[in-house]
XYZ file of C-alpha atoms in Angstrom:
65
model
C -12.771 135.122 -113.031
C -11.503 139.060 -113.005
C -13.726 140.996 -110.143
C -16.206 142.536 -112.781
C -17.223 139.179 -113.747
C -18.003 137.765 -110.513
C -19.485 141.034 -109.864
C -21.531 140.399 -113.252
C -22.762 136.887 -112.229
C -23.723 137.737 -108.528
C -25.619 140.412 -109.686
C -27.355 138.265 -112.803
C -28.289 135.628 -110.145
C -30.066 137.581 -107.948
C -31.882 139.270 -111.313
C -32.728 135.761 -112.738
C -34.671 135.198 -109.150
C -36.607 138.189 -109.801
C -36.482 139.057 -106.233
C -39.120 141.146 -103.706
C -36.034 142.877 -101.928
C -32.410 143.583 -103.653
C -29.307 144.908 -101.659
C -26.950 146.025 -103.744
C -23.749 147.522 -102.660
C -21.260 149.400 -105.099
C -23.059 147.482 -108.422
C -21.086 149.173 -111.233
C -17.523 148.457 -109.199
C -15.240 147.244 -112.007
C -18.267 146.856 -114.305
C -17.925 148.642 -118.061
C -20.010 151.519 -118.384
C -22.458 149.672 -120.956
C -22.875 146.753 -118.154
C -23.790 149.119 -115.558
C -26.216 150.819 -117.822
C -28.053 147.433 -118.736
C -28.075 146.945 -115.107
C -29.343 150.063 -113.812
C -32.317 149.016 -116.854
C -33.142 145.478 -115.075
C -33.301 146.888 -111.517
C -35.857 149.746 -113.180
C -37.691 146.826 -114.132
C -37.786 145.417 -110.866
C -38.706 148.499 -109.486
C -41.605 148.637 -111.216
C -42.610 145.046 -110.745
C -43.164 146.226 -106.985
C -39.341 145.084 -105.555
C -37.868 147.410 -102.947
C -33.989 148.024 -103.614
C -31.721 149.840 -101.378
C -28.713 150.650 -103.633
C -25.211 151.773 -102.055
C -23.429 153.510 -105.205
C -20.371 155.798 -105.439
C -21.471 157.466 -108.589
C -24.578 159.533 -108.336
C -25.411 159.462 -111.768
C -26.290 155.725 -111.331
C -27.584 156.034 -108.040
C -29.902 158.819 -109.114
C -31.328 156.875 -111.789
């Protein structure tokens, strides 16, 4: 598997868990643009299920989000 798709299934197995904490660190590394915007949706939704994330991101327009 290329780096965005292990990236992609890490990420969708933690989701699937719907965890209480998430660590994420550099989430939209290698992903396409659409990905990282259907992921930046699904930790929203987390967010507002009560789940603390910390999120390390090198573009503030997905960190900010």
């Amino acid at each position: 598997m290329s780096g965005g798709q292990q990236q992609m299934l890490a990420i969708g197995q933690a989701l699937m868990c719907w965890p209480r904490y998430l660590v994420n660190d550099e989430m939209s590394l290698g992903l396409a643009p659409l990905i990282v915007k259907r992921l930046v949706a699904a930790i929203g939704e987390l967010v507002s299920r009560g789940a603390g994330v910390i999120l390390v991101e090198q573009l503030t327009e997905v960190a900010g989000r």
